[in-house]
Coordinates of C-alpha atoms and ligand atoms in Angstrom, one line a residue:
Chain A
M1 CA -9.8 -30.8 9.3
R2 CA -8.5 -34.1 10.4
D3 CA -8.7 -35.7 6.9
I4 CA -5.9 -33.7 5.3
N5 CA -3.8 -34.1 8.5
Q6 CA -2.6 -37.8 7.7
A7 CA -2.5 -40.1 10.7
D8 CA 1.5 -39.9 10.8
S9 CA 0.9 -36.2 10.8
K10 CA 2.8 -35.8 7.3
F11 CA 1.6 -34.1 4.5
A12 CA 1.6 -35.7 1.0
A13 CA 3.7 -33.2 -1.1
N14 CA 2.2 -34.4 -4.1
G15 CA 1.0 -32.3 -7.1
D16 CA -2.5 -32.4 -6.1
S17 CA -2.3 -31.0 -2.5
L18 CA 0.3 -28.3 -3.7
N19 CA -2.7 -26.8 -5.8
G20 CA -4.9 -27.4 -3.3
G21 CA -7.3 -29.8 -4.2
S22 CA -10.1 -31.1 -1.9
P23 CA -9.3 -33.4 0.7
E24 CA -11.5 -36.3 -1.0
K25 CA -9.5 -35.8 -3.9
R26 CA -6.3 -36.1 -2.2
R27 CA -7.2 -39.7 -0.6
E28 CA -7.3 -41.1 -4.1
V29 CA -3.6 -40.3 -4.8
P30 CA -1.4 -43.0 -4.6
P31 CA 0.8 -42.5 -1.3
D32 CA 4.3 -43.3 -3.0
L33 CA 3.8 -40.7 -5.6
F34 CA 7.1 -39.3 -6.9
I35 CA 7.7 -35.4 -6.4
K36 CA 10.9 -33.7 -7.6
C37 CA 12.3 -31.0 -5.3
P38 CA 12.6 -27.7 -7.2
K39 CA 15.7 -26.9 -5.0
C40 CA 17.8 -30.0 -5.0
R41 CA 16.0 -31.7 -8.1
E42 CA 16.0 -35.0 -6.1
M43 CA 12.7 -37.3 -6.8
L44 CA 11.5 -37.8 -3.9
L45 CA 8.4 -40.4 -2.4
S46 CA 5.7 -38.0 -1.1
R47 CA 5.6 -40.1 1.9
D48 CA 9.0 -39.5 3.0
L49 CA 8.3 -35.9 3.4
T50 CA 7.4 -34.5 6.9
L51 CA 5.0 -31.3 6.9
K52 CA 6.0 -30.8 3.1
V53 CA 9.4 -30.2 3.9
C54 CA 12.3 -32.0 1.4
P55 CA 14.1 -34.6 3.3
R56 CA 17.2 -34.2 1.6
C57 CA 17.9 -30.4 1.3
G58 CA 15.3 -28.9 3.6
H59 CA 13.3 -27.1 1.0
H60 CA 9.9 -26.0 2.4
F61 CA 7.0 -26.4 -0.1
R62 CA 4.3 -24.1 0.2
L63 CA 1.3 -25.1 2.5
T64 CA -2.3 -24.1 1.9
A65 CA -4.1 -22.5 4.9
K66 CA -5.7 -25.5 6.0
E67 CA -2.4 -27.6 6.1
R68 CA -0.7 -24.6 8.1
I69 CA -3.5 -24.9 10.7
S70 CA -2.9 -28.6 10.9
S71 CA 0.6 -28.4 11.1
V72 CA 0.6 -25.8 13.9
L73 CA -2.5 -26.2 16.3
D74 CA -2.6 -28.9 19.0
D75 CA -5.9 -30.2 17.5
P76 CA -6.9 -29.0 14.4
D77 CA -10.4 -30.5 14.7
R78 CA -11.0 -27.9 17.5
F79 CA -9.9 -25.0 15.5
I80 CA -13.0 -22.6 15.2
E81 CA -13.0 -20.9 12.1
L82 CA -14.2 -17.2 12.1
D83 CA -15.2 -14.3 9.7
T84 CA -16.1 -16.7 6.9
D85 CA -19.1 -14.1 6.0
I86 CA -16.4 -11.4 5.4
K87 CA -15.9 -11.8 2.0
S88 CA -15.0 -9.3 -0.8
S89 CA -18.0 -7.3 -1.9
D90 CA -16.4 -5.7 -5.1
P91 CA -16.4 -2.2 -3.8
L92 CA -15.4 -0.8 -7.3
Q93 CA -17.1 -3.3 -9.7
F94 CA -14.1 -4.2 -11.3
V95 CA -13.8 -5.4 -14.6
S96 CA -10.5 -6.2 -16.5
K97 CA -10.1 -7.5 -19.9
S98 CA -14.2 -8.3 -20.0
Q99 CA -13.4 -10.5 -16.7
A100 CA -15.6 -9.4 -13.8
Y101 CA -13.8 -9.4 -10.6
S102 CA -16.8 -10.7 -8.7
A103 CA -16.9 -13.6 -11.1
K104 CA -13.1 -14.2 -10.5
L105 CA -13.9 -14.1 -6.8
A106 CA -16.7 -16.8 -7.0
D107 CA -14.4 -18.9 -9.3
I108 CA -11.5 -19.3 -6.6
E109 CA -13.9 -19.7 -4.1
K110 CA -15.4 -22.8 -6.0
S111 CA -11.9 -24.3 -6.9
T112 CA -10.4 -23.6 -3.5
D113 CA -11.7 -24.3 0.3
L114 CA -11.2 -20.8 0.8
T115 CA -13.8 -17.5 1.1
D116 CA -10.9 -15.0 1.1
T117 CA -7.1 -14.9 1.0
I118 CA -6.9 -15.5 4.9
V119 CA -8.4 -18.1 7.2
T120 CA -9.0 -16.7 10.7
G121 CA -10.2 -18.2 14.2
M122 CA -9.1 -19.4 17.4
G123 CA -7.0 -22.3 18.5
H124 CA -4.3 -23.8 20.8
I125 CA -0.8 -23.9 20.4
E126 CA 1.1 -26.1 22.9
G127 CA -2.0 -25.5 25.3
I128 CA -2.0 -22.0 25.1
P129 CA -5.0 -20.3 23.2
V130 CA -4.1 -17.9 20.1
S131 CA -6.2 -15.7 17.9
L132 CA -4.6 -17.5 14.6
A133 CA -4.8 -15.9 11.2
V134 CA -3.0 -17.8 8.1
M135 CA -2.9 -16.7 4.6
D136 CA -3.0 -18.7 1.5
F137 CA -1.3 -17.7 -1.8
R138 CA -3.8 -19.5 -3.9
F139 CA -6.5 -17.0 -3.3
I140 CA -5.5 -14.0 -6.0
G141 CA -1.9 -14.2 -5.1
G142 CA -2.4 -13.8 -1.4
S143 CA -3.3 -10.3 -2.1
M144 CA -4.9 -7.8 0.6
G145 CA -8.3 -6.8 0.0
A146 CA -11.0 -5.2 2.1
A147 CA -12.2 -8.4 3.6
T148 CA -8.6 -9.7 4.4
G149 CA -8.0 -6.5 6.4
E150 CA -11.1 -6.9 8.1
R151 CA -10.3 -10.4 9.0
I152 CA -6.7 -9.4 10.1
T153 CA -8.3 -6.4 12.4
R154 CA -10.5 -8.9 13.9
T155 CA -7.7 -11.3 14.8
F156 CA -6.1 -8.6 16.8
E157 CA -9.3 -7.5 18.4
R158 CA -10.1 -11.3 19.4
G159 CA -6.7 -11.2 21.1
I160 CA -8.0 -8.5 23.2
Q161 CA -11.3 -10.1 23.8
H162 CA -9.8 -13.5 24.8
Q163 CA -6.8 -12.1 26.4
C164 CA -4.4 -13.9 24.2
G165 CA -1.4 -13.2 21.5
A166 CA -2.2 -13.2 17.7
V167 CA -0.2 -15.4 15.6
I168 CA -0.5 -14.6 11.8
F169 CA 1.2 -16.8 9.1
T170 CA 1.8 -14.5 6.0
A171 CA 2.0 -15.6 2.4
S172 CA 0.9 -12.6 -0.2
G173 CA 2.1 -11.0 -3.1
G174 CA 1.0 -7.6 -1.9
A175 CA -1.9 -5.5 -2.8
R176 CA -5.6 -6.6 -4.3
M177 CA -5.3 -4.4 -7.2
Q178 CA -9.0 -4.9 -8.1
E179 CA -9.9 -2.9 -5.0
N180 CA -7.5 0.0 -5.4
L181 CA -7.7 2.2 -2.3
F182 CA -9.6 0.2 0.0
S183 CA -6.8 -2.4 -0.5
L184 CA -4.0 0.1 0.1
F185 CA -5.8 1.5 3.3
Q186 CA -6.0 -2.1 4.8
M187 CA -2.5 -1.4 5.7
A188 CA -3.3 1.6 8.0
K189 CA -6.2 -0.3 9.0
T190 CA -4.6 -3.3 10.4
T191 CA -1.7 -1.6 11.9
A192 CA -3.9 0.9 13.6
A193 CA -5.7 -2.4 15.0
L194 CA -2.5 -3.7 16.1
T195 CA -2.1 -0.6 18.3
K196 CA -5.0 -1.7 20.2
L197 CA -3.4 -5.3 20.7
S198 CA -0.3 -3.6 22.1
A199 CA -2.0 -1.5 24.4
A200 CA -3.8 -4.7 26.0
K201 CA -0.2 -6.1 26.4
Q202 CA -0.9 -9.1 24.3
P203 CA 1.9 -10.3 21.8
F204 CA 1.7 -10.3 18.4
I205 CA 3.8 -13.0 16.6
C206 CA 4.2 -13.1 12.8
V207 CA 5.6 -15.9 10.8
L208 CA 6.8 -14.8 7.3
T209 CA 6.3 -17.8 4.7
D210 CA 6.9 -18.0 1.0
P211 CA 6.2 -15.7 -0.6
T212 CA 5.7 -12.4 1.4
T213 CA 6.0 -9.2 -0.3
G214 CA 4.3 -5.5 -1.0
G215 CA 1.7 -4.1 1.2
V216 CA 1.7 -6.9 3.6
T217 CA 5.4 -6.8 4.5
A218 CA 5.3 -2.8 4.8
S219 CA 2.4 -3.0 7.3
F220 CA 1.5 -5.4 10.0
A221 CA 4.1 -8.2 9.0
A222 CA 7.0 -5.7 9.6
L223 CA 5.5 -5.0 13.1
G224 CA 5.4 -8.3 14.9
D225 CA 6.5 -8.5 18.7
I226 CA 8.4 -11.5 17.3
I227 CA 8.8 -11.9 13.7
L228 CA 9.8 -15.6 12.4
A229 CA 10.3 -16.8 8.9
E230 CA 10.5 -20.1 7.4
P231 CA 13.7 -21.1 5.7
G232 CA 14.4 -20.0 1.9
A233 CA 11.0 -18.0 1.8
L234 CA 10.9 -14.9 -0.5
V235 CA 10.5 -12.2 2.0
G236 CA 10.8 -8.4 1.0
F237 CA 9.3 -5.3 0.0
A238 CA 9.5 -5.2 -3.9
G239 CA 11.1 -8.6 -4.3
P240 CA 14.0 -9.4 -6.6
L241 CA 11.7 -9.6 -9.9
V242 CA 10.7 -6.1 -9.4
I243 CA 13.8 -4.8 -8.6
E244 CA 15.7 -6.2 -11.4
Q245 CA 12.9 -5.2 -13.9
A246 CA 12.6 -1.7 -12.4
L247 CA 16.5 -0.8 -12.2
H248 CA 18.1 -3.4 -14.7
Q249 CA 20.1 -4.1 -11.6
K250 CA 22.0 -7.8 -11.1
L251 CA 21.0 -8.7 -7.4
P252 CA 23.0 -11.0 -4.8
P253 CA 21.1 -14.7 -5.1
D254 CA 19.9 -14.6 -1.5
T255 CA 18.4 -11.2 -1.8
D256 CA 14.8 -11.1 -0.3
T257 CA 15.1 -14.2 1.4
S258 CA 14.2 -15.2 5.3
E259 CA 18.2 -15.6 5.5
F260 CA 18.5 -12.1 3.8
A261 CA 15.9 -10.4 6.4
L262 CA 17.7 -12.0 9.2
A263 CA 21.2 -11.1 8.2
H264 CA 19.9 -7.3 7.7
G265 CA 18.2 -7.4 11.2
M266 CA 14.5 -7.4 9.9
I267 CA 13.2 -10.5 11.9
D268 CA 14.3 -12.6 14.7
A269 CA 14.8 -16.0 13.6
V270 CA 14.5 -18.6 10.6
V271 CA 12.7 -21.4 12.1
D272 CA 12.4 -24.7 10.2
R273 CA 8.8 -25.8 9.8
R274 CA 9.3 -29.3 11.6
S275 CA 10.2 -27.5 15.0
L276 CA 7.8 -24.3 14.7
R277 CA 5.1 -25.3 16.7
P278 CA 7.3 -26.0 19.8
T279 CA 9.1 -22.8 19.0
L280 CA 5.9 -21.0 19.2
G281 CA 4.8 -22.6 22.1
R282 CA 7.8 -21.5 23.9
I283 CA 7.8 -18.0 22.8
L284 CA 4.0 -18.0 23.9
R285 CA 4.8 -19.3 27.5
L286 CA 7.3 -16.5 28.0
Y287 CA 4.5 -14.1 27.4
G288 CA 2.5 -16.0 30.4
G289 CA 0.2 -17.3 28.0
Chain B
M1 CA 5.2 26.0 -24.9
T2 CA 2.4 25.8 -22.3
Y3 CA 0.2 23.0 -23.8
D4 CA 2.1 19.7 -24.1
L5 CA -0.1 16.9 -23.2
D6 CA -1.4 14.7 -26.2
F7 CA -5.2 15.7 -25.4
E8 CA -4.1 19.4 -25.4
R9 CA -3.2 19.4 -28.9
P10 CA -6.2 21.8 -29.8
L11 CA -5.2 24.0 -27.2
A12 CA -1.4 23.9 -28.6
E13 CA -2.5 24.9 -31.9
L14 CA -4.5 27.8 -30.6
E15 CA -1.7 29.1 -28.6
K16 CA 0.5 28.7 -31.6
R17 CA -1.8 30.8 -33.8
I18 CA -1.9 33.4 -31.2
Q19 CA 1.9 33.4 -30.9
S20 CA 2.5 34.0 -34.4
L21 CA -0.2 36.8 -34.6
R22 CA 1.7 38.4 -31.5
S23 CA 5.1 37.9 -33.2
K24 CA 4.0 40.3 -36.2
R25 CA 5.5 43.6 -36.4
P26 CA 3.7 46.1 -33.9
E27 CA 1.9 48.1 -36.5
K28 CA 0.3 44.8 -38.3
I29 CA -0.9 43.3 -34.7
N30 CA -4.6 42.6 -34.7
T31 CA -5.6 43.1 -31.2
S32 CA -9.1 42.0 -31.5
E33 CA -8.2 38.9 -33.5
I34 CA -5.8 37.9 -30.7
A35 CA -8.4 38.8 -27.9
S36 CA -11.2 36.6 -29.9
L37 CA -8.4 33.5 -30.1
E38 CA -7.5 34.1 -26.5
Q39 CA -11.0 33.8 -25.2
E40 CA -11.6 30.7 -27.7
L41 CA -8.3 29.1 -26.0
S42 CA -9.6 29.6 -22.2
E43 CA -13.1 28.4 -23.2
R44 CA -11.7 25.1 -24.8
T45 CA -9.3 24.7 -21.9
A46 CA -12.2 25.1 -19.6
E47 CA -14.1 22.5 -21.8
I48 CA -11.5 20.0 -22.0
Y49 CA -10.5 20.1 -18.3
S50 CA -14.0 19.6 -17.3
G51 CA -14.1 16.6 -18.7
L52 CA -10.8 14.6 -18.2
T53 CA -10.5 11.0 -18.3
P54 CA -8.7 9.2 -15.4
W55 CA -5.8 8.6 -17.2
Q56 CA -5.4 12.1 -18.4
R57 CA -5.4 13.2 -14.8
V58 CA -2.7 10.7 -14.4
L59 CA -0.7 12.6 -17.0
V60 CA -1.7 16.1 -15.6
A61 CA -0.8 14.8 -12.0
R62 CA 2.6 13.6 -13.4
H63 CA 3.1 17.0 -15.4
K64 CA 6.8 18.3 -15.3
N65 CA 5.7 21.5 -14.4
R66 CA 3.3 20.6 -11.8
P67 CA 4.0 22.5 -8.6
Y68 CA 5.9 20.1 -5.9
T69 CA 5.9 20.2 -2.1
A70 CA 8.9 22.8 -2.2
D71 CA 6.6 25.1 -4.2
Y72 CA 3.8 24.8 -2.0
I73 CA 6.4 25.5 1.1
R74 CA 7.5 28.8 -0.7
F75 CA 4.0 30.0 -1.5
L76 CA 2.1 29.2 1.5
F77 CA 4.7 29.1 4.7
N78 CA 6.7 31.5 6.6
D79 CA 10.1 31.0 7.9
F80 CA 10.5 27.3 6.8
F81 CA 13.6 25.6 8.6
E82 CA 14.4 22.4 6.7
M83 CA 14.9 19.7 9.2
R84 CA 17.2 16.9 7.7
G85 CA 18.5 13.4 8.2
D86 CA 17.1 10.5 10.4
R87 CA 20.2 10.6 12.7
A88 CA 20.9 7.1 11.8
F89 CA 22.0 6.7 8.2
G90 CA 21.8 9.7 5.9
D91 CA 19.4 12.4 4.5
D92 CA 16.8 11.5 2.1
H93 CA 15.8 14.2 -0.5
A94 CA 12.8 12.4 -1.5
I95 CA 11.0 13.3 1.6
L96 CA 11.2 17.2 2.6
T97 CA 10.6 18.1 6.4
G98 CA 10.7 21.0 8.2
I99 CA 9.0 23.4 10.7
A100 CA 7.4 26.7 9.3
S101 CA 4.6 29.2 10.3
F102 CA 1.4 28.8 8.5
N103 CA -1.2 31.2 9.4
G104 CA 0.4 32.3 12.5
Q105 CA 0.9 28.8 14.1
T106 CA 4.3 26.6 13.9
V107 CA 3.3 23.4 12.0
V108 CA 5.6 20.5 11.0
I109 CA 6.0 19.9 7.2
I110 CA 6.1 16.6 5.3
G111 CA 6.3 15.9 1.6
N112 CA 7.4 13.9 -0.9
Q113 CA 9.9 16.0 -3.5
K114 CA 10.0 14.6 -7.0
G115 CA 12.6 17.5 -8.3
R116 CA 12.2 19.8 -11.2
D117 CA 15.5 19.7 -13.4
I118 CA 17.7 16.9 -14.0
K119 CA 20.3 17.6 -11.2
E120 CA 17.2 17.9 -8.6
K121 CA 15.7 14.9 -10.0
Q122 CA 18.5 12.8 -9.4
E123 CA 19.0 14.5 -5.9
C124 CA 15.4 13.5 -5.1
N125 CA 15.8 10.2 -6.9
F126 CA 12.5 11.2 -9.0
G127 CA 10.8 11.2 -5.5
L128 CA 11.2 7.5 -4.6
A129 CA 12.2 7.5 -1.1
H130 CA 14.4 5.2 0.8
P131 CA 14.1 4.1 4.5
E132 CA 15.9 6.9 5.7
G133 CA 13.2 9.2 4.2
Y134 CA 10.6 7.6 6.2
R135 CA 12.6 7.5 9.2
K136 CA 13.2 11.2 8.8
A137 CA 9.5 11.7 8.4
Q138 CA 9.0 9.7 11.8
R139 CA 11.6 11.7 13.6
V140 CA 9.6 15.0 12.7
M141 CA 6.3 13.5 13.5
Q142 CA 7.7 12.8 16.8
H143 CA 8.9 16.1 17.3
A144 CA 5.6 17.3 16.0
E145 CA 3.9 15.4 18.9
K146 CA 6.5 16.6 21.3
F147 CA 5.9 20.4 20.9
G148 CA 2.3 19.9 19.9
F149 CA 2.6 21.2 16.4
P150 CA 0.1 20.1 13.8
V151 CA 1.4 17.8 10.9
I152 CA 0.8 18.7 7.3
T153 CA 1.7 16.4 4.7
F154 CA 2.1 16.7 0.8
V155 CA 1.7 13.3 -1.0
D156 CA 3.3 13.3 -4.1
T157 CA 5.3 10.0 -5.3
A158 CA 5.0 7.1 -7.6
G159 CA 6.2 5.0 -4.7
A160 CA 9.0 3.9 -2.3
F161 CA 12.4 3.1 -4.2
P162 CA 12.5 -0.4 -5.0
G163 CA 15.9 -1.3 -5.1
L164 CA 18.6 -3.4 -3.0
E165 CA 19.6 -0.7 -0.7
S166 CA 16.3 -0.4 0.3
E167 CA 15.5 -3.9 1.2
E168 CA 18.7 -3.8 2.9
R169 CA 17.8 -1.1 5.1
G170 CA 14.3 -2.1 5.9
I171 CA 11.9 0.0 3.6
S172 CA 9.1 -2.4 4.7
E173 CA 9.6 -1.8 8.5
A174 CA 10.0 2.0 7.9
I175 CA 6.9 2.6 6.0
A176 CA 5.1 0.0 8.7
D177 CA 6.5 2.1 11.5
N178 CA 5.1 5.2 10.0
L179 CA 1.7 3.8 9.6
L180 CA 1.7 2.7 13.4
L181 CA 2.7 6.0 14.8
M182 CA 0.5 8.0 12.4
A183 CA -2.4 5.8 13.9
V184 CA -1.8 7.2 17.4
L185 CA 0.4 10.5 16.8
R186 CA -1.1 12.8 19.6
T187 CA -1.0 15.7 17.3
P188 CA -3.3 16.5 14.5
I189 CA -2.5 15.3 11.0
V190 CA -3.7 16.9 7.6
S191 CA -2.8 15.2 4.2
I192 CA -2.9 16.6 0.8
V193 CA -2.4 14.5 -2.3
I194 CA -0.8 17.2 -4.6
G195 CA 0.0 15.0 -7.6
E196 CA 0.7 11.2 -7.4
G197 CA -0.5 9.3 -4.3
G198 CA 1.4 6.0 -5.1
S199 CA 1.0 2.6 -3.2
G200 CA 2.6 2.3 0.4
G201 CA 5.0 4.9 -0.3
A202 CA 2.7 7.6 -0.4
L203 CA 0.7 6.2 2.5
G204 CA 3.8 6.2 4.5
I205 CA 3.3 9.8 5.1
G206 CA -0.4 9.7 4.4
V207 CA -2.4 8.5 7.1
A208 CA -4.2 11.4 8.8
D209 CA -7.2 13.0 10.3
R210 CA -8.2 14.7 7.2
T211 CA -7.2 13.5 3.5
L212 CA -7.6 16.0 0.8
M213 CA -6.7 15.4 -2.8
M214 CA -6.2 18.2 -5.6
E215 CA -8.6 18.1 -8.3
N216 CA -6.3 16.5 -11.1
S217 CA -4.4 14.3 -8.5
V218 CA -4.4 10.4 -8.3
Y219 CA -4.1 7.8 -5.6
T220 CA -3.5 4.3 -6.3
V221 CA -2.4 0.8 -4.8
A222 CA -0.3 0.4 -7.9
A223 CA 0.5 2.3 -10.9
P224 CA -2.3 2.2 -13.7
E225 CA 0.7 0.7 -16.0
A226 CA 1.6 -2.0 -13.8
A227 CA -2.0 -2.9 -13.0
A228 CA -2.6 -3.3 -16.8
S229 CA 0.4 -5.3 -17.2
I230 CA -0.7 -7.9 -14.6
L231 CA -4.8 -7.6 -15.0
W232 CA -4.7 -6.8 -18.8
K233 CA -1.3 -8.5 -19.8
D234 CA -0.5 -5.7 -21.3
S235 CA 0.6 -2.2 -19.9
S236 CA -0.7 -0.2 -23.0
F237 CA -4.1 -0.7 -21.3
A238 CA -3.1 1.8 -18.9
H239 CA -6.2 4.1 -19.5
Q240 CA -8.6 1.0 -18.9
A241 CA -6.7 0.5 -15.7
A242 CA -7.0 3.8 -14.4
E243 CA -10.7 4.0 -15.2
A244 CA -11.6 0.7 -13.4
M245 CA -9.3 1.5 -10.3
K246 CA -11.4 4.4 -9.4
I247 CA -8.2 6.5 -9.0
T248 CA -9.5 10.5 -9.0
A249 CA -10.3 12.7 -6.3
D250 CA -13.9 12.8 -7.5
D251 CA -14.5 8.8 -7.3
L252 CA -12.6 8.7 -3.9
Y253 CA -14.8 11.4 -2.3
H254 CA -17.7 9.5 -3.5
L255 CA -16.4 6.2 -2.1
K256 CA -16.0 8.1 1.1
L257 CA -11.9 7.2 1.1
I258 CA -11.2 11.1 1.3
D259 CA -12.5 13.9 2.9
G260 CA -12.4 16.6 0.6
I261 CA -11.2 18.0 -3.2
V262 CA -9.4 21.2 -3.6
P263 CA -9.9 22.9 -6.8
E264 CA -7.2 23.7 -9.5
P265 CA -6.7 26.4 -11.6
I266 CA -8.5 26.0 -15.1
G267 CA -5.9 23.9 -17.3
G268 CA -4.5 22.2 -14.3
A269 CA -2.1 23.5 -11.2
H270 CA 1.0 23.5 -13.5
K271 CA -0.8 26.4 -15.6
D272 CA -0.7 28.7 -12.6
P273 CA 1.1 27.5 -9.4
R274 CA 0.3 30.5 -7.5
T275 CA -3.4 30.3 -7.9
A276 CA -3.1 26.5 -7.3
A277 CA -0.9 27.2 -3.9
N278 CA -3.9 29.8 -3.1
Y279 CA -6.5 27.4 -3.1
V280 CA -4.4 24.6 -1.3
G281 CA -3.7 27.3 1.4
E282 CA -7.6 28.1 1.9
A283 CA -8.3 24.2 2.1
L284 CA -5.6 23.7 4.5
K285 CA -6.6 26.6 6.9
E286 CA -10.2 25.2 6.7
E287 CA -9.1 21.9 7.7
M288 CA -6.7 23.0 10.6
R289 CA -9.6 25.0 12.2
Y290 CA -11.4 21.7 12.0
V291 CA -8.9 19.4 13.6
Q292 CA -8.1 21.9 16.3
A293 CA -11.6 22.6 17.0
I294 CA -12.0 19.3 19.0
S295 CA -10.1 17.8 21.9
L296 CA -7.1 15.4 21.0
D297 CA -8.7 12.6 22.7
M298 CA -11.8 12.8 20.5
L299 CA -9.6 13.4 17.3
L300 CA -7.8 10.3 18.0
E301 CA -10.9 8.5 18.6
Q302 CA -12.1 9.7 15.3
R303 CA -9.0 8.9 13.5
Y304 CA -9.0 5.3 15.0
Q305 CA -12.8 4.8 14.0
K306 CA -12.0 6.2 10.7
L307 CA -9.1 3.8 10.0
R308 CA -11.2 0.9 11.4
S309 CA -14.2 1.5 9.1
I310 CA -12.3 1.3 5.8
G311 CA -13.6 -1.5 4.1
A312 CA -15.6 -2.8 6.9
P313 CA -18.9 -4.6 5.9
D314 CA -21.1 -2.0 7.4
S315 CA -19.2 1.0 5.6
L316 CA -19.1 -1.1 2.3
A317 CA -22.9 -1.6 2.8
A318 CA -23.6 2.0 3.4
L319 CA -21.7 2.9 0.2
K320 CA -24.3 0.8 -2.0
R321 CA -27.3 2.4 -0.2
Ligands
ZN1 ZN1 15.3 -30.8 -1.8

């Protein structure tokens, strides 16, 4: 974990790390590589970015799960990753366009550092133990398959077991079509598991990151005791592209952003990534963590 | 014309021949020829419907004459009183709710309603519910719990409404809240998919102790057309997507994701809605007996274990054995 968290705790926002290359590769990239901010269009020196946030306009680049874990835990080296044996078993033996889903899974596992769309385990935020789960959009669009739902369920169960809160960072395009109803029913399963954590009076803090849409938003992610979102993230049920296609309706430019969700009463706060860890610490302390 | 789907073309031709024989002057009508053609029609219908592909079932599930929630209410329940409005924003006609007597017992009914004619379709927004529809459903579920009425839900929607108003009023939260409530609602819930079970919009009223599907209904995480356009890069591969996704009652029963299949009259529920309703009524009576035969605490524990096991490593391994 340490090697992706550079000494000055900055992430290099170069093309390689955005695409989730291996840490080994990342070290070969010159530290002064230029990167263009998609929002303000400035050419930036990657070493000027803190936690992959544009220093000029505050645009938040997407993080990989490992980068997220490094950014949010006190000591990423002491993160205990769990559930890595819970992987999609391709229950429908799905094949599309002569591509087997199982082969696709194997490819993605090889090209990323991931075994599913979510990384789960135990760690500490400002000294407080948390059951942590972090989604990674690179793994089939962050879609929720049966393994994803199982890992989320176990994240809630570990909160009960260890008497601590659950913190989940979402990044998801929604359902895993290759698992059809096994995917859809994870919405019900994760939500049911959450009722057990709630009965144990442990808080669930959900942080919505870019992008979070579909089945994830319409299940556990909408049910955080506290819901935070990163600035400018795409956050919504259908998302503006689907709405514009389905209804040929022109939407206001901020539709389905974190700020839109805040304005419509769906979330508690929009929090800059650079102050996310202290914010989470402050909240967790209030629950006696 | 009764037979209007593509794969029913041979049936439509037989029907046409029968019609033209019938329309002759009375003295020229050949009753034995008509009888033999009718016999052939019913045999061919049974033959075609016994081997429908998943995509053909999608077409039957979406058929314009297929019985809807309101039809089942009319056929199967007495003294239906419609409960309207979410008490906060409005009344969504895409979800129909109320109390009624079923088999001598008061129950709460929740169902997606697509609408039959153009006017009704528009009022029902083609069965695509807004947040206030799910919140109305939530209100009547809490009502069911309060009075100890069992809940029966009829699932039949392509999904929740994907629009600006839905997002503004919190469609995600409305669906999620229902999932949460149905996981712990202290009264029995029986759900039946009568047509299309489409995505979170369907599940938002579909978490239950017992889940049934009608023979020609389908249950999908995304419409086959949508899955095809993403995974096949071409929505015209919808029939391949329908096949691969395992969306039929038969497939989902074998995957242990639903609890039972309700048969339909030959040629689909839309050919004979009353008979279809009778089959549904019989199945619901049986499920009601089942869920009311055990204590509520036991039922809730079973409901939780059922949800907890979906897609869990053990249950997936058991499927492969
Ligand atoms: Zn910028």
